[in-house]
Amino acid sequence: MTLTVFIRYQLDPFKRNQFEEYAQRWLTIIPACGGNCLGYWMPHEGTNNIAFGLISFPSLAAYEAYRARIKADADGSANFQFAEHNRFILAEERTFLRQVE
């Protein structure tokens, strides 16, 4: 069963450009650490402070192994620190989904 992590971000609307830099980095870091990055989505019209990311894994165990790798990864760690230092993410929610077959 494939597991998809749906991440909902609440952003500081005045720091969207910093979030976009952060998201662009994940597009290469996540696959290098074992995740299938389906993409990140930025506000365009309407609500200006909500963004999304979707990452898939073959199982919950694969997700847990990925989390350990990404925390130990130098680029992943630097990206987490970039977000904490700049405070453009106000809240983050993760929902674990499976596809209906």
PDB file of N, CA and C in Angstrom:
ATOM      1  N   MET A   1       0.838  -1.176   0.000  1.00  0.00           N
ATOM      2  CA  MET A   1       0.000   0.000   0.000  1.00  0.00           C
ATOM      3  C   MET A   1       0.889   1.248   0.000  1.00  0.00           C
ATOM      4  N   THR A   2       0.670   2.124  -0.946  1.00  0.00           N
ATOM      5  CA  THR A   2       1.391   3.391  -0.990  1.00  0.00           C
ATOM      6  C   THR A   2       0.769   4.360   0.004  1.00  0.00           C
ATOM      7  N   LEU A   3       1.634   5.063   0.704  1.00  0.00           N
ATOM      8  CA  LEU A   3       1.228   6.047   1.693  1.00  0.00           C
ATOM      9  C   LEU A   3       1.649   7.416   1.177  1.00  0.00           C
ATOM     10  N   THR A   4       0.736   8.382   1.171  1.00  0.00           N
ATOM     11  CA  THR A   4       1.069   9.739   0.750  1.00  0.00           C
ATOM     12  C   THR A   4       0.898  10.666   1.941  1.00  0.00           C
ATOM     13  N   VAL A   5       1.947  11.441   2.195  1.00  0.00           N
ATOM     14  CA  VAL A   5       1.904  12.433   3.264  1.00  0.00           C
ATOM     15  C   VAL A   5       1.481  13.751   2.635  1.00  0.00           C
ATOM     16  N   PHE A   6       0.348  14.260   3.092  1.00  0.00           N
ATOM     17  CA  PHE A   6      -0.194  15.533   2.634  1.00  0.00           C
ATOM     18  C   PHE A   6       0.163  16.562   3.694  1.00  0.00           C
ATOM     19  N   ILE A   7       0.992  17.529   3.327  1.00  0.00           N
ATOM     20  CA  ILE A   7       1.446  18.552   4.276  1.00  0.00           C
ATOM     21  C   ILE A   7       0.770  19.872   3.930  1.00  0.00           C
ATOM     22  N   ARG A   8       0.103  20.444   4.921  1.00  0.00           N
ATOM     23  CA  ARG A   8      -0.542  21.752   4.771  1.00  0.00           C
ATOM     24  C   ARG A   8       0.256  22.754   5.590  1.00  0.00           C
ATOM     25  N   TYR A   9       0.712  23.809   4.922  1.00  0.00           N
ATOM     26  CA  TYR A   9       1.500  24.842   5.573  1.00  0.00           C
ATOM     27  C   TYR A   9       0.682  26.121   5.687  1.00  0.00           C
ATOM     28  N   GLN A  10       0.733  26.744   6.843  1.00  0.00           N
ATOM     29  CA  GLN A  10       0.227  28.104   6.985  1.00  0.00           C
ATOM     30  C   GLN A  10       1.460  28.996   6.972  1.00  0.00           C
ATOM     31  N   LEU A  11       1.491  29.944   6.046  1.00  0.00           N
ATOM     32  CA  LEU A  11       2.667  30.776   5.828  1.00  0.00           C
ATOM     33  C   LEU A  11       2.451  32.206   6.305  1.00  0.00           C
ATOM     34  N   ASP A  12       3.554  32.878   6.579  1.00  0.00           N
ATOM     35  CA  ASP A  12       3.521  34.327   6.708  1.00  0.00           C
ATOM     36  C   ASP A  12       3.384  34.831   5.273  1.00  0.00           C
ATOM     37  N   PRO A  13       2.274  35.495   4.922  1.00  0.00           N
ATOM     38  CA  PRO A  13       2.066  35.879   3.526  1.00  0.00           C
ATOM     39  C   PRO A  13       3.109  36.857   2.996  1.00  0.00           C
ATOM     40  N   PHE A  14       3.842  37.510   3.880  1.00  0.00           N
ATOM     41  CA  PHE A  14       4.870  38.446   3.448  1.00  0.00           C
ATOM     42  C   PHE A  14       6.220  37.760   3.230  1.00  0.00           C
ATOM     43  N   LYS A  15       6.265  36.440   3.489  1.00  0.00           N
ATOM     44  CA  LYS A  15       7.505  35.688   3.326  1.00  0.00           C
ATOM     45  C   LYS A  15       7.322  34.496   2.384  1.00  0.00           C
ATOM     46  N   ARG A  16       6.376  34.600   1.449  1.00  0.00           N
ATOM     47  CA  ARG A  16       6.111  33.504   0.507  1.00  0.00           C
ATOM     48  C   ARG A  16       7.338  33.164  -0.334  1.00  0.00           C
ATOM     49  N   ASN A  17       8.138  34.166  -0.691  1.00  0.00           N
ATOM     50  CA  ASN A  17       9.329  33.898  -1.507  1.00  0.00           C
ATOM     51  C   ASN A  17      10.309  32.999  -0.764  1.00  0.00           C
ATOM     52  N   GLN A  18      10.429  33.186   0.543  1.00  0.00           N
ATOM     53  CA  GLN A  18      11.320  32.322   1.317  1.00  0.00           C
ATOM     54  C   GLN A  18      10.779  30.897   1.364  1.00  0.00           C
ATOM     55  N   PHE A  19       9.461  30.755   1.494  1.00  0.00           N
ATOM     56  CA  PHE A  19       8.890  29.405   1.468  1.00  0.00           C
ATOM     57  C   PHE A  19       9.158  28.748   0.115  1.00  0.00           C
ATOM     58  N   GLU A  20       9.038  29.500  -0.960  1.00  0.00           N
ATOM     59  CA  GLU A  20       9.269  28.920  -2.287  1.00  0.00           C
ATOM     60  C   GLU A  20      10.711  28.420  -2.419  1.00  0.00           C
ATOM     61  N   GLU A  21      11.685  29.166  -1.900  1.00  0.00           N
ATOM     62  CA  GLU A  21      13.084  28.701  -1.894  1.00  0.00           C
ATOM     63  C   GLU A  21      13.200  27.393  -1.125  1.00  0.00           C
ATOM     64  N   TYR A  22      12.576  27.351   0.038  1.00  0.00           N
ATOM     65  CA  TYR A  22      12.561  26.164   0.908  1.00  0.00           C
ATOM     66  C   TYR A  22      11.970  24.968   0.163  1.00  0.00           C
ATOM     67  N   ALA A  23      10.820  25.163  -0.473  1.00  0.00           N
ATOM     68  CA  ALA A  23      10.140  24.085  -1.202  1.00  0.00           C
ATOM     69  C   ALA A  23      10.979  23.607  -2.390  1.00  0.00           C
ATOM     70  N   GLN A  24      11.604  24.526  -3.106  1.00  0.00           N
ATOM     71  CA  GLN A  24      12.429  24.145  -4.255  1.00  0.00           C
ATOM     72  C   GLN A  24      13.585  23.244  -3.825  1.00  0.00           C
ATOM     73  N   ARG A  25      14.166  23.518  -2.684  1.00  0.00           N
ATOM     74  CA  ARG A  25      15.255  22.670  -2.182  1.00  0.00           C
ATOM     75  C   ARG A  25      14.769  21.253  -1.905  1.00  0.00           C
ATOM     76  N   TRP A  26      13.553  21.117  -1.371  1.00  0.00           N
ATOM     77  CA  TRP A  26      13.021  19.784  -1.067  1.00  0.00           C
ATOM     78  C   TRP A  26      12.847  18.940  -2.314  1.00  0.00           C
ATOM     79  N   LEU A  27      12.652  19.584  -3.453  1.00  0.00           N
ATOM     80  CA  LEU A  27      12.434  18.827  -4.695  1.00  0.00           C
ATOM     81  C   LEU A  27      13.608  17.918  -5.043  1.00  0.00           C
ATOM     82  N   THR A  28      14.808  18.242  -4.575  1.00  0.00           N
ATOM     83  CA  THR A  28      15.957  17.359  -4.791  1.00  0.00           C
ATOM     84  C   THR A  28      16.357  16.602  -3.527  1.00  0.00           C
ATOM     85  N   ILE A  29      16.174  17.237  -2.365  1.00  0.00           N
ATOM     86  CA  ILE A  29      16.566  16.596  -1.104  1.00  0.00           C
ATOM     87  C   ILE A  29      15.689  15.382  -0.808  1.00  0.00           C
ATOM     88  N   ILE A  30      14.388  15.517  -0.967  1.00  0.00           N
ATOM     89  CA  ILE A  30      13.455  14.429  -0.634  1.00  0.00           C
ATOM     90  C   ILE A  30      13.749  13.162  -1.439  1.00  0.00           C
ATOM     91  N   PRO A  31      13.868  13.229  -2.771  1.00  0.00           N
ATOM     92  CA  PRO A  31      14.183  12.002  -3.516  1.00  0.00           C
ATOM     93  C   PRO A  31      15.531  11.391  -3.115  1.00  0.00           C
ATOM     94  N   ALA A  32      16.516  12.245  -2.817  1.00  0.00           N
ATOM     95  CA  ALA A  32      17.828  11.736  -2.413  1.00  0.00           C
ATOM     96  C   ALA A  32      17.761  10.978  -1.092  1.00  0.00           C
ATOM     97  N   CYS A  33      16.748  11.293  -0.278  1.00  0.00           N
ATOM     98  CA  CYS A  33      16.594  10.632   1.031  1.00  0.00           C
ATOM     99  C   CYS A  33      15.558   9.510   1.007  1.00  0.00           C
ATOM    100  N   GLY A  34      14.987   9.218  -0.164  1.00  0.00           N
ATOM    101  CA  GLY A  34      14.108   8.063  -0.287  1.00  0.00           C
ATOM    102  C   GLY A  34      12.620   8.336  -0.436  1.00  0.00           C
ATOM    103  N   GLY A  35      12.214   9.605  -0.522  1.00  0.00           N
ATOM    104  CA  GLY A  35      10.802   9.918  -0.712  1.00  0.00           C
ATOM    105  C   GLY A  35      10.482  10.177  -2.173  1.00  0.00           C
ATOM    106  N   ASN A  36       9.249   9.942  -2.559  1.00  0.00           N
ATOM    107  CA  ASN A  36       8.778  10.263  -3.906  1.00  0.00           C
ATOM    108  C   ASN A  36       8.034  11.595  -3.796  1.00  0.00           C
ATOM    109  N   CYS A  37       8.741  12.685  -4.118  1.00  0.00           N
ATOM    110  CA  CYS A  37       8.165  14.020  -3.982  1.00  0.00           C
ATOM    111  C   CYS A  37       7.202  14.274  -5.140  1.00  0.00           C
ATOM    112  N   LEU A  38       5.913  14.333  -4.822  1.00  0.00           N
ATOM    113  CA  LEU A  38       4.903  14.599  -5.837  1.00  0.00           C
ATOM    114  C   LEU A  38       4.827  16.089  -6.149  1.00  0.00           C
ATOM    115  N   GLY A  39       5.325  16.917  -5.231  1.00  0.00           N
ATOM    116  CA  GLY A  39       5.416  18.346  -5.497  1.00  0.00           C
ATOM    117  C   GLY A  39       4.988  19.214  -4.341  1.00  0.00           C
ATOM    118  N   TYR A  40       5.227  20.495  -4.536  1.00  0.00           N
ATOM    119  CA  TYR A  40       4.815  21.547  -3.604  1.00  0.00           C
ATOM    120  C   TYR A  40       3.971  22.535  -4.378  1.00  0.00           C
ATOM    121  N   TRP A  41       2.968  23.101  -3.717  1.00  0.00           N
ATOM    122  CA  TRP A  41       2.062  24.042  -4.340  1.00  0.00           C
ATOM    123  C   TRP A  41       2.011  25.320  -3.519  1.00  0.00           C
ATOM    124  N   MET A  42       2.151  26.445  -4.218  1.00  0.00           N
ATOM    125  CA  MET A  42       2.170  27.775  -3.606  1.00  0.00           C
ATOM    126  C   MET A  42       0.839  28.489  -3.824  1.00  0.00           C
ATOM    127  N   PRO A  43       0.517  29.458  -2.963  1.00  0.00           N
ATOM    128  CA  PRO A  43      -0.662  30.288  -3.209  1.00  0.00           C
ATOM    129  C   PRO A  43      -0.507  31.052  -4.530  1.00  0.00           C
ATOM    130  N   HIS A  44      -1.587  31.146  -5.265  1.00  0.00           N
ATOM    131  CA  HIS A  44      -1.566  31.893  -6.527  1.00  0.00           C
ATOM    132  C   HIS A  44      -2.666  32.943  -6.541  1.00  0.00           C
ATOM    133  N   GLU A  45      -3.888  32.510  -6.397  1.00  0.00           N
ATOM    134  CA  GLU A  45      -5.051  33.402  -6.310  1.00  0.00           C
ATOM    135  C   GLU A  45      -5.825  33.032  -5.058  1.00  0.00           C
ATOM    136  N   GLY A  46      -6.578  33.944  -4.540  1.00  0.00           N
ATOM    137  CA  GLY A  46      -7.383  33.654  -3.346  1.00  0.00           C
ATOM    138  C   GLY A  46      -6.531  33.702  -2.089  1.00  0.00           C
ATOM    139  N   THR A  47      -6.644  32.687  -1.263  1.00  0.00           N
ATOM    140  CA  THR A  47      -5.914  32.634  -0.003  1.00  0.00           C
ATOM    141  C   THR A  47      -4.414  32.781  -0.261  1.00  0.00           C
ATOM    142  N   ASN A  48      -3.765  33.675   0.489  1.00  0.00           N
ATOM    143  CA  ASN A  48      -2.352  33.961   0.219  1.00  0.00           C
ATOM    144  C   ASN A  48      -1.390  33.380   1.248  1.00  0.00           C
ATOM    145  N   ASN A  49      -1.900  32.536   2.141  1.00  0.00           N
ATOM    146  CA  ASN A  49      -1.021  32.040   3.207  1.00  0.00           C
ATOM    147  C   ASN A  49      -1.065  30.527   3.400  1.00  0.00           C
ATOM    148  N   ILE A  50      -1.568  29.790   2.426  1.00  0.00           N
ATOM    149  CA  ILE A  50      -1.656  28.331   2.537  1.00  0.00           C
ATOM    150  C   ILE A  50      -0.903  27.695   1.370  1.00  0.00           C
ATOM    151  N   ALA A  51      -0.032  26.737   1.695  1.00  0.00           N
ATOM    152  CA  ALA A  51       0.719  25.984   0.682  1.00  0.00           C
ATOM    153  C   ALA A  51       0.627  24.501   1.028  1.00  0.00           C
ATOM    154  N   PHE A  52       0.957  23.654   0.051  1.00  0.00           N
ATOM    155  CA  PHE A  52       0.858  22.216   0.236  1.00  0.00           C
ATOM    156  C   PHE A  52       2.081  21.498  -0.312  1.00  0.00           C
ATOM    157  N   GLY A  53       2.379  20.360   0.281  1.00  0.00           N
ATOM    158  CA  GLY A  53       3.399  19.463  -0.223  1.00  0.00           C
ATOM    159  C   GLY A  53       2.872  18.043  -0.154  1.00  0.00           C
ATOM    160  N   LEU A  54       3.205  17.213  -1.133  1.00  0.00           N
ATOM    161  CA  LEU A  54       2.800  15.809  -1.141  1.00  0.00           C
ATOM    162  C   LEU A  54       4.016  14.931  -1.415  1.00  0.00           C
ATOM    163  N   ILE A  55       4.188  13.922  -0.555  1.00  0.00           N
ATOM    164  CA  ILE A  55       5.313  13.000  -0.670  1.00  0.00           C
ATOM    165  C   ILE A  55       4.781  11.586  -0.470  1.00  0.00           C
ATOM    166  N   SER A  56       5.152  10.659  -1.341  1.00  0.00           N
ATOM    167  CA  SER A  56       4.671   9.278  -1.243  1.00  0.00           C
ATOM    168  C   SER A  56       5.785   8.320  -0.832  1.00  0.00           C
ATOM    169  N   PHE A  57       5.349   7.233  -0.183  1.00  0.00           N
ATOM    170  CA  PHE A  57       6.253   6.181   0.295  1.00  0.00           C
ATOM    171  C   PHE A  57       5.548   4.843   0.118  1.00  0.00           C
ATOM    172  N   PRO A  58       6.316   3.775  -0.082  1.00  0.00           N
ATOM    173  CA  PRO A  58       5.691   2.467  -0.250  1.00  0.00           C
ATOM    174  C   PRO A  58       5.066   1.917   1.028  1.00  0.00           C
ATOM    175  N   SER A  59       5.461   2.455   2.198  1.00  0.00           N
ATOM    176  CA  SER A  59       4.920   1.953   3.473  1.00  0.00           C
ATOM    177  C   SER A  59       5.238   2.948   4.581  1.00  0.00           C
ATOM    178  N   LEU A  60       4.610   2.753   5.733  1.00  0.00           N
ATOM    179  CA  LEU A  60       4.898   3.583   6.901  1.00  0.00           C
ATOM    180  C   LEU A  60       6.336   3.370   7.360  1.00  0.00           C
ATOM    181  N   ALA A  61       6.830   2.142   7.271  1.00  0.00           N
ATOM    182  CA  ALA A  61       8.224   1.858   7.637  1.00  0.00           C
ATOM    183  C   ALA A  61       9.192   2.631   6.740  1.00  0.00           C
ATOM    184  N   ALA A  62       8.878   2.714   5.444  1.00  0.00           N
ATOM    185  CA  ALA A  62       9.726   3.474   4.515  1.00  0.00           C
ATOM    186  C   ALA A  62       9.709   4.957   4.873  1.00  0.00           C
ATOM    187  N   TYR A  63       8.553   5.462   5.277  1.00  0.00           N
ATOM    188  CA  TYR A  63       8.454   6.854   5.712  1.00  0.00           C
ATOM    189  C   TYR A  63       9.325   7.098   6.949  1.00  0.00           C
ATOM    190  N   GLU A  64       9.247   6.194   7.908  1.00  0.00           N
ATOM    191  CA  GLU A  64      10.030   6.352   9.135  1.00  0.00           C
ATOM    192  C   GLU A  64      11.528   6.314   8.843  1.00  0.00           C
ATOM    193  N   ALA A  65      11.962   5.449   7.933  1.00  0.00           N
ATOM    194  CA  ALA A  65      13.380   5.389   7.542  1.00  0.00           C
ATOM    195  C   ALA A  65      13.786   6.686   6.842  1.00  0.00           C
ATOM    196  N   TYR A  66      12.912   7.195   5.988  1.00  0.00           N
ATOM    197  CA  TYR A  66      13.154   8.468   5.292  1.00  0.00           C
ATOM    198  C   TYR A  66      13.326   9.604   6.298  1.00  0.00           C
ATOM    199  N   ARG A  67      12.470   9.676   7.302  1.00  0.00           N
ATOM    200  CA  ARG A  67      12.553  10.747   8.314  1.00  0.00           C
ATOM    201  C   ARG A  67      13.912  10.717   9.020  1.00  0.00           C
ATOM    202  N   ALA A  68      14.404   9.545   9.321  1.00  0.00           N
ATOM    203  CA  ALA A  68      15.722   9.435   9.962  1.00  0.00           C
ATOM    204  C   ALA A  68      16.819   9.915   9.007  1.00  0.00           C
ATOM    205  N   ARG A  69      16.722   9.531   7.722  1.00  0.00           N
ATOM    206  CA  ARG A  69      17.737   9.934   6.743  1.00  0.00           C
ATOM    207  C   ARG A  69      17.721  11.441   6.502  1.00  0.00           C
ATOM    208  N   ILE A  70      16.534  12.021   6.389  1.00  0.00           N
ATOM    209  CA  ILE A  70      16.455  13.451   6.053  1.00  0.00           C
ATOM    210  C   ILE A  70      16.943  14.325   7.210  1.00  0.00           C
ATOM    211  N   LYS A  71      16.737  13.867   8.442  1.00  0.00           N
ATOM    212  CA  LYS A  71      17.236  14.624   9.602  1.00  0.00           C
ATOM    213  C   LYS A  71      18.761  14.564   9.687  1.00  0.00           C
ATOM    214  N   ALA A  72      19.347  13.462   9.230  1.00  0.00           N
ATOM    215  CA  ALA A  72      20.795  13.290   9.259  1.00  0.00           C
ATOM    216  C   ALA A  72      21.481  13.913   8.034  1.00  0.00           C
ATOM    217  N   ASP A  73      20.721  14.179   6.985  1.00  0.00           N
ATOM    218  CA  ASP A  73      21.250  14.721   5.740  1.00  0.00           C
ATOM    219  C   ASP A  73      21.659  16.189   5.933  1.00  0.00           C
ATOM    220  N   ALA A  74      22.851  16.562   5.475  1.00  0.00           N
ATOM    221  CA  ALA A  74      23.348  17.936   5.648  1.00  0.00           C
ATOM    222  C   ALA A  74      22.441  18.957   4.958  1.00  0.00           C
ATOM    223  N   ASP A  75      22.006  18.672   3.729  1.00  0.00           N
ATOM    224  CA  ASP A  75      21.134  19.613   3.015  1.00  0.00           C
ATOM    225  C   ASP A  75      19.754  19.690   3.660  1.00  0.00           C
ATOM    226  N   GLY A  76      19.238  18.543   4.093  1.00  0.00           N
ATOM    227  CA  GLY A  76      17.942  18.531   4.781  1.00  0.00           C
ATOM    228  C   GLY A  76      17.999  19.320   6.073  1.00  0.00           C
ATOM    229  N   SER A  77      19.036  19.098   6.851  1.00  0.00           N
ATOM    230  CA  SER A  77      19.207  19.812   8.110  1.00  0.00           C
ATOM    231  C   SER A  77      19.323  21.312   7.873  1.00  0.00           C
ATOM    232  N   ALA A  78      20.077  21.706   6.861  1.00  0.00           N
ATOM    233  CA  ALA A  78      20.235  23.125   6.532  1.00  0.00           C
ATOM    234  C   ALA A  78      18.901  23.747   6.126  1.00  0.00           C
ATOM    235  N   ASN A  79      18.070  22.988   5.405  1.00  0.00           N
ATOM    236  CA  ASN A  79      16.774  23.527   4.977  1.00  0.00           C
ATOM    237  C   ASN A  79      15.831  23.688   6.164  1.00  0.00           C
ATOM    238  N   PHE A  80      15.837  22.712   7.079  1.00  0.00           N
ATOM    239  CA  PHE A  80      15.033  22.853   8.296  1.00  0.00           C
ATOM    240  C   PHE A  80      15.473  24.099   9.076  1.00  0.00           C
ATOM    241  N   GLN A  81      16.786  24.312   9.191  1.00  0.00           N
ATOM    242  CA  GLN A  81      17.314  25.467   9.920  1.00  0.00           C
ATOM    243  C   GLN A  81      16.956  26.782   9.224  1.00  0.00           C
ATOM    244  N   PHE A  82      16.958  26.786   7.883  1.00  0.00           N
ATOM    245  CA  PHE A  82      16.553  27.961   7.108  1.00  0.00           C
ATOM    246  C   PHE A  82      15.116  28.352   7.466  1.00  0.00           C
ATOM    247  N   ALA A  83      14.243  27.356   7.552  1.00  0.00           N
ATOM    248  CA  ALA A  83      12.842  27.621   7.896  1.00  0.00           C
ATOM    249  C   ALA A  83      12.708  28.150   9.324  1.00  0.00           C
ATOM    250  N   GLU A  84      13.410  27.538  10.260  1.00  0.00           N
ATOM    251  CA  GLU A  84      13.332  27.987  11.650  1.00  0.00           C
ATOM    252  C   GLU A  84      13.891  29.395  11.808  1.00  0.00           C
ATOM    253  N   HIS A  85      14.993  29.678  11.161  1.00  0.00           N
ATOM    254  CA  HIS A  85      15.630  30.986  11.284  1.00  0.00           C
ATOM    255  C   HIS A  85      14.749  32.102  10.705  1.00  0.00           C
ATOM    256  N   ASN A  86      14.113  31.832   9.565  1.00  0.00           N
ATOM    257  CA  ASN A  86      13.335  32.860   8.869  1.00  0.00           C
ATOM    258  C   ASN A  86      11.863  32.909   9.268  1.00  0.00           C
ATOM    259  N   ARG A  87      11.374  31.888   9.935  1.00  0.00           N
ATOM    260  CA  ARG A  87      10.015  31.866  10.503  1.00  0.00           C
ATOM    261  C   ARG A  87       8.903  32.185   9.496  1.00  0.00           C
ATOM    262  N   PHE A  88       9.001  31.624   8.313  1.00  0.00           N
ATOM    263  CA  PHE A  88       7.960  31.843   7.314  1.00  0.00           C
ATOM    264  C   PHE A  88       6.843  30.805   7.405  1.00  0.00           C
ATOM    265  N   ILE A  89       7.086  29.690   8.096  1.00  0.00           N
ATOM    266  CA  ILE A  89       6.043  28.684   8.323  1.00  0.00           C
ATOM    267  C   ILE A  89       5.461  28.939   9.708  1.00  0.00           C
ATOM    268  N   LEU A  90       4.171  29.277   9.755  1.00  0.00           N
ATOM    269  CA  LEU A  90       3.505  29.568  11.019  1.00  0.00           C
ATOM    270  C   LEU A  90       2.902  28.307  11.633  1.00  0.00           C
ATOM    271  N   ALA A  91       2.487  27.377  10.783  1.00  0.00           N
ATOM    272  CA  ALA A  91       1.922  26.102  11.240  1.00  0.00           C
ATOM    273  C   ALA A  91       2.088  25.076  10.131  1.00  0.00           C
ATOM    274  N   GLU A  92       2.191  23.818  10.538  1.00  0.00           N
ATOM    275  CA  GLU A  92       2.371  22.716   9.580  1.00  0.00           C
ATOM    276  C   GLU A  92       1.536  21.541  10.069  1.00  0.00           C
ATOM    277  N   GLU A  93       0.726  20.998   9.176  1.00  0.00           N
ATOM    278  CA  GLU A  93      -0.110  19.833   9.510  1.00  0.00           C
ATOM    279  C   GLU A  93       0.223  18.709   8.536  1.00  0.00           C
ATOM    280  N   ARG A  94       0.324  17.490   9.057  1.00  0.00           N
ATOM    281  CA  ARG A  94       0.589  16.318   8.211  1.00  0.00           C
ATOM    282  C   ARG A  94      -0.586  15.354   8.311  1.00  0.00           C
ATOM    283  N   THR A  95      -1.065  14.941   7.158  1.00  0.00           N
ATOM    284  CA  THR A  95      -2.115  13.936   7.075  1.00  0.00           C
ATOM    285  C   THR A  95      -1.577  12.771   6.256  1.00  0.00           C
ATOM    286  N   PHE A  96      -1.755  11.561   6.737  1.00  0.00           N
ATOM    287  CA  PHE A  96      -1.276  10.367   6.041  1.00  0.00           C
ATOM    288  C   PHE A  96      -2.461   9.751   5.302  1.00  0.00           C
ATOM    289  N   LEU A  97      -2.313   9.632   3.996  1.00  0.00           N
ATOM    290  CA  LEU A  97      -3.411   9.169   3.137  1.00  0.00           C
ATOM    291  C   LEU A  97      -3.030   7.888   2.398  1.00  0.00           C
ATOM    292  N   ARG A  98      -4.040   7.101   2.083  1.00  0.00           N
ATOM    293  CA  ARG A  98      -3.870   5.954   1.191  1.00  0.00           C
ATOM    294  C   ARG A  98      -4.889   6.118   0.070  1.00  0.00           C
ATOM    295  N   GLN A  99      -4.506   5.661  -1.104  1.00  0.00           N
ATOM    296  CA  GLN A  99      -5.387   5.791  -2.262  1.00  0.00           C
ATOM    297  C   GLN A  99      -6.508   4.778  -2.199  1.00  0.00           C
ATOM    298  N   VAL A 100      -7.703   5.207  -2.546  1.00  0.00           N
ATOM    299  CA  VAL A 100      -8.846   4.287  -2.625  1.00  0.00           C
ATOM    300  C   VAL A 100      -8.713   3.493  -3.910  1.00  0.00           C
ATOM    301  N   GLU A 101      -8.822   2.179  -3.790  1.00  0.00           N
ATOM    302  CA  GLU A 101      -8.692   1.307  -4.969  1.00  0.00           C
ATOM    303  C   GLU A 101      -9.959   0.545  -5.208  1.00  0.00           C
TER     304      GLU A 101
END
